[in-house]
Amino acid sequence: AQSVTQPDIHITVSEGASLELRCNYSYGATPYLFWYVQSPGQGLQLLLKYFSGDTLVQGIKGFEAEFKRSQSSFNLRKPSVHWSDAAEYFCAVGAGTNAGKSTFGDGTTLTVKP
Amino acid sequence: NAGVMQNPRHLVRRRGQEARLRCSPMKGHSHVYWYRQLPEEGLKFMVYLQKENIIDESGMPKERFSAEFPKEGPSILRIQQVVRGDSAAYFCASSPLETGYTGELFFGEGSRLTVL
């Protein structure tokens, strides 16, 4: 069965600092990997996805993520965080044959200090 | 608004009552997924439907929960005889039916159920 672990429950960074959110997955085949962002009281918005090709993927809002098969990781990065990035971030892995049935991590809450 | 529409956004029920949550997928999308988010947790898959068909309900509790996606109208998640443990945010997501679809989901803003 597939699973996702987000080791950091809560991260605080200063505005303008760099950010890395960790995600480790377990899946038997080539995974479909996603990062979503959720603002308070809102639904989830897709930041970026990986399913094949270049292991460094670019997303919206200046985010990127790198797929590392050897480490079973798909960490999310941003070089300079903005106050508006404060939100909860979810990593997810999708099954190839039923790709919309995703398994989500428990999320990482990002706080941005002025 | 062409996004996924969910209603009601907030619903309060007393124990033993029924809750009905509705979801209209994005225009052109024929697949609907329901996820549940308990406080301080991630989303857990409940059920996957296409029009008039339940494709995968492996995440649905065996009792009291049901879902449908009729030929006409929204998808409905129904919870009978609610208990306090049903208090959660219920998210609907939709996706298109297209070759090469890679699994990204388009989410609604959720329906937050509170059971008193």
Short mmCIF file of C-alpha atoms in Angstrom, two decimals:
data_model
loop_
_atom_site.label_atom_id
_atom_site.label_comp_id
_atom_site.label_asym_id
_atom_site.label_seq_id
_atom_site.Cartn_x
_atom_site.Cartn_y
_atom_site.Cartn_z
CA ALA A 1 0.00 0.00 0.00
CA GLN A 2 1.17 3.50 -0.72
CA SER A 3 1.96 5.95 2.07
CA VAL A 4 3.27 9.47 2.53
CA THR A 5 5.23 10.89 5.45
CA GLN A 6 5.73 14.57 6.09
CA PRO A 7 8.18 14.60 9.01
CA ASP A 8 7.72 18.25 9.92
CA ILE A 9 4.37 19.13 11.45
CA HIS A 10 5.15 22.82 11.77
CA ILE A 11 7.87 25.01 10.24
CA THR A 12 8.56 28.68 10.87
CA VAL A 13 10.72 30.76 8.53
CA SER A 14 11.43 34.45 8.19
CA GLU A 15 10.11 36.30 5.19
CA GLY A 16 12.71 36.25 2.45
CA ALA A 17 14.38 33.11 3.75
CA SER A 18 14.52 29.88 1.81
CA LEU A 19 12.15 27.02 2.48
CA GLU A 20 12.28 23.25 2.17
CA LEU A 21 9.38 21.00 3.14
CA ARG A 22 10.11 17.30 3.31
CA CYS A 23 8.07 14.49 1.88
CA ASN A 24 8.86 10.77 1.82
CA TYR A 25 6.66 8.27 0.06
CA SER A 26 6.25 4.55 -0.21
CA TYR A 27 4.95 3.12 -3.46
CA GLY A 28 5.82 0.02 -5.44
CA ALA A 29 5.93 1.49 -8.92
CA THR A 30 6.76 4.87 -10.40
CA PRO A 31 4.67 7.25 -8.35
CA TYR A 32 2.54 10.17 -9.34
CA LEU A 33 3.54 12.84 -6.81
CA PHE A 34 1.83 16.08 -5.91
CA TRP A 35 2.15 19.05 -3.63
CA TYR A 36 -1.00 20.92 -2.63
CA VAL A 37 -1.43 24.07 -0.55
CA GLN A 38 -4.39 24.79 1.71
CA SER A 39 -5.13 28.21 3.15
CA PRO A 40 -7.30 28.34 6.30
CA GLY A 41 -10.91 27.49 5.59
CA GLN A 42 -10.20 26.80 1.94
CA GLY A 43 -9.85 23.83 -0.33
CA LEU A 44 -6.58 22.49 -1.68
CA GLN A 45 -4.79 23.99 -4.64
CA LEU A 46 -2.28 22.08 -6.72
CA LEU A 47 1.23 23.58 -6.58
CA LEU A 48 3.03 21.08 -8.79
CA LYS A 49 3.15 17.47 -9.87
CA TYR A 50 5.61 14.83 -11.02
CA PHE A 51 4.90 11.67 -12.98
CA SER A 52 7.84 11.26 -15.36
CA GLY A 53 10.70 13.07 -17.04
CA ASP A 54 12.81 15.78 -15.47
CA THR A 55 13.11 15.13 -11.75
CA LEU A 56 13.09 18.84 -10.91
CA VAL A 57 9.62 20.22 -11.48
CA GLN A 58 8.49 23.81 -11.37
CA GLY A 59 5.17 24.86 -10.01
CA ILE A 60 3.09 27.92 -9.36
CA LYS A 61 3.97 30.73 -6.95
CA GLY A 62 7.71 30.14 -7.37
CA PHE A 63 7.74 26.65 -5.85
CA GLU A 64 9.76 23.72 -7.12
CA ALA A 65 10.19 20.11 -6.05
CA GLU A 66 12.76 17.44 -6.73
CA PHE A 67 11.97 13.75 -7.11
CA LYS A 68 14.72 11.52 -5.75
CA ARG A 69 13.92 7.88 -6.36
CA SER A 70 16.89 6.61 -4.33
CA GLN A 71 15.64 8.46 -1.27
CA SER A 72 11.91 8.04 -1.96
CA SER A 73 11.58 11.76 -1.48
CA PHE A 74 9.79 14.64 -3.15
CA ASN A 75 10.81 17.74 -1.21
CA LEU A 76 9.25 21.12 -1.89
CA ARG A 77 11.44 24.21 -2.07
CA LYS A 78 11.16 27.94 -2.50
CA PRO A 79 14.20 30.26 -2.56
CA SER A 80 12.51 33.25 -0.92
CA VAL A 81 9.35 32.95 1.14
CA HIS A 82 6.64 35.60 1.12
CA TRP A 83 4.21 36.26 3.97
CA SER A 84 1.38 35.07 1.73
CA ASP A 85 2.94 31.60 1.61
CA ALA A 86 1.79 30.92 5.17
CA ALA A 87 -0.54 27.94 4.82
CA GLU A 88 -0.67 24.19 5.19
CA TYR A 89 1.15 22.09 2.62
CA PHE A 90 0.26 18.54 1.70
CA CYS A 91 2.30 16.02 -0.22
CA ALA A 92 0.34 13.28 -1.99
CA VAL A 93 1.03 10.16 -4.01
CA GLY A 94 -1.40 8.86 -6.61
CA ALA A 95 -1.90 5.34 -7.86
CA GLY A 96 -1.12 4.89 -11.53
CA THR A 97 -4.30 3.08 -12.49
CA ASN A 98 -6.60 5.24 -10.39
CA ALA A 99 -4.55 8.35 -10.27
CA GLY A 100 -7.19 10.48 -8.62
CA LYS A 101 -7.25 8.23 -5.57
CA SER A 102 -4.38 9.92 -3.79
CA THR A 103 -2.83 9.21 -0.43
CA PHE A 104 -2.03 12.39 1.47
CA GLY A 105 0.50 13.14 4.15
CA ASP A 106 -0.67 14.75 7.36
CA GLY A 107 0.56 18.14 6.23
CA THR A 108 3.13 20.73 7.25
CA THR A 109 1.96 24.07 8.59
CA LEU A 110 4.15 26.95 7.47
CA THR A 111 4.36 30.13 9.54
CA VAL A 112 6.17 33.13 8.06
CA LYS A 113 7.74 35.65 10.44
CA PRO A 114 7.97 39.29 9.35
CA ASN B 1 -17.70 30.16 -11.44
CA ALA B 2 -16.31 27.12 -13.21
CA GLY B 3 -14.73 25.58 -10.11
CA VAL B 4 -15.86 22.69 -7.94
CA MET B 5 -18.87 23.81 -5.95
CA GLN B 6 -19.72 22.36 -2.58
CA ASN B 7 -22.64 23.13 -0.34
CA PRO B 8 -23.33 23.74 2.36
CA ARG B 9 -20.02 25.20 3.46
CA HIS B 10 -20.96 24.69 7.10
CA LEU B 11 -23.45 22.24 8.53
CA VAL B 12 -24.40 21.64 12.14
CA ARG B 13 -26.26 18.50 13.10
CA ARG B 14 -27.26 16.86 16.36
CA ARG B 15 -26.35 13.26 17.04
CA GLY B 16 -28.68 10.91 15.22
CA GLN B 17 -29.63 13.34 12.45
CA GLU B 18 -28.73 13.01 8.78
CA ALA B 19 -26.19 15.09 6.89
CA ARG B 20 -26.27 15.59 3.12
CA LEU B 21 -23.33 17.20 1.38
CA ARG B 22 -23.45 18.19 -2.26
CA CYS B 23 -20.78 18.60 -4.88
CA SER B 24 -20.95 19.90 -8.43
CA PRO B 25 -17.75 19.10 -10.34
CA MET B 26 -15.94 21.47 -12.62
CA LYS B 27 -17.49 21.88 -16.03
CA GLY B 28 -16.33 19.10 -18.29
CA HIS B 29 -15.24 16.84 -15.43
CA SER B 30 -16.91 13.47 -15.12
CA HIS B 31 -15.10 12.03 -12.11
CA VAL B 32 -15.81 12.94 -8.49
CA TYR B 33 -13.87 12.04 -5.38
CA TRP B 34 -14.81 12.58 -1.76
CA TYR B 35 -12.15 13.02 0.92
CA ARG B 36 -12.49 13.55 4.65
CA GLN B 37 -10.16 15.70 6.73
CA LEU B 38 -10.24 15.21 10.46
CA PRO B 39 -8.79 17.94 12.67
CA GLU B 40 -4.98 18.08 12.55
CA GLU B 41 -4.86 15.34 9.91
CA GLY B 42 -4.43 15.02 6.19
CA LEU B 43 -7.11 14.07 3.74
CA LYS B 44 -8.34 10.49 3.64
CA PHE B 45 -9.90 9.05 0.49
CA MET B 46 -13.50 7.95 0.87
CA VAL B 47 -15.08 7.24 -2.51
CA TYR B 48 -14.62 7.70 -6.25
CA LEU B 49 -17.61 8.04 -8.55
CA GLN B 50 -18.44 8.57 -12.16
CA LYS B 51 -21.91 9.40 -13.39
CA GLU B 52 -24.30 6.73 -12.06
CA ASN B 53 -21.42 4.50 -10.94
CA ILE B 54 -19.41 3.99 -7.80
CA ILE B 55 -15.94 3.04 -8.96
CA ASP B 56 -14.09 2.71 -5.67
CA GLU B 57 -15.59 3.01 -2.21
CA SER B 58 -12.77 1.39 -0.31
CA GLY B 59 -12.42 4.37 2.01
CA MET B 60 -16.05 4.62 3.01
CA PRO B 61 -17.09 3.48 6.47
CA LYS B 62 -19.18 0.33 6.17
CA GLU B 63 -22.22 1.78 7.88
CA ARG B 64 -24.15 5.05 7.77
CA PHE B 65 -22.20 6.53 4.83
CA SER B 66 -23.31 6.48 1.22
CA ALA B 67 -22.52 8.40 -1.94
CA GLU B 68 -24.10 8.87 -5.32
CA PHE B 69 -23.50 10.78 -8.52
CA PRO B 70 -26.72 10.71 -10.53
CA LYS B 71 -27.04 11.29 -14.24
CA GLU B 72 -28.43 14.73 -13.54
CA GLY B 73 -27.45 16.91 -10.61
CA PRO B 74 -24.65 17.02 -8.08
CA SER B 75 -22.88 14.23 -6.29
CA ILE B 76 -24.20 13.68 -2.78
CA LEU B 77 -22.43 12.30 0.27
CA ARG B 78 -24.97 11.17 2.82
CA ILE B 79 -24.25 10.42 6.46
CA GLN B 80 -27.06 8.86 8.43
CA GLN B 81 -27.39 8.94 12.22
CA VAL B 82 -24.38 11.20 12.65
CA VAL B 83 -22.08 10.84 15.65
CA ARG B 84 -19.57 13.28 17.10
CA GLY B 85 -16.71 11.46 15.39
CA ASP B 86 -18.18 12.43 12.01
CA SER B 87 -17.27 16.06 12.68
CA ALA B 88 -14.78 16.91 9.96
CA ALA B 89 -14.25 18.79 6.75
CA TYR B 90 -15.48 16.88 3.72
CA PHE B 91 -13.84 17.78 0.45
CA CYS B 92 -15.00 16.99 -3.00
CA ALA B 93 -12.59 16.92 -5.91
CA SER B 94 -13.15 16.39 -9.59
CA SER B 95 -11.04 15.38 -12.53
CA PRO B 96 -11.43 15.14 -16.27
CA LEU B 97 -11.73 12.03 -18.35
CA GLU B 98 -8.88 12.34 -20.77
CA THR B 99 -6.01 10.31 -22.10
CA GLY B 100 -2.86 10.81 -20.12
CA TYR B 101 -4.61 12.15 -17.05
CA THR B 102 -2.01 12.07 -14.33
CA GLY B 103 -4.04 12.36 -11.22
CA GLU B 104 -4.15 15.97 -10.18
CA LEU B 105 -7.34 16.86 -8.38
CA PHE B 106 -9.39 20.02 -8.43
CA PHE B 107 -10.85 20.62 -5.01
CA GLY B 108 -13.88 22.44 -3.74
CA GLU B 109 -13.70 24.58 -0.62
CA GLY B 110 -15.13 21.84 1.54
CA SER B 111 -18.15 21.28 3.74
CA ARG B 112 -17.47 21.50 7.44
CA LEU B 113 -19.72 19.26 9.48
CA THR B 114 -20.10 19.80 13.20
CA VAL B 115 -22.03 17.24 15.20
CA LEU B 116 -23.31 18.45 18.56
#
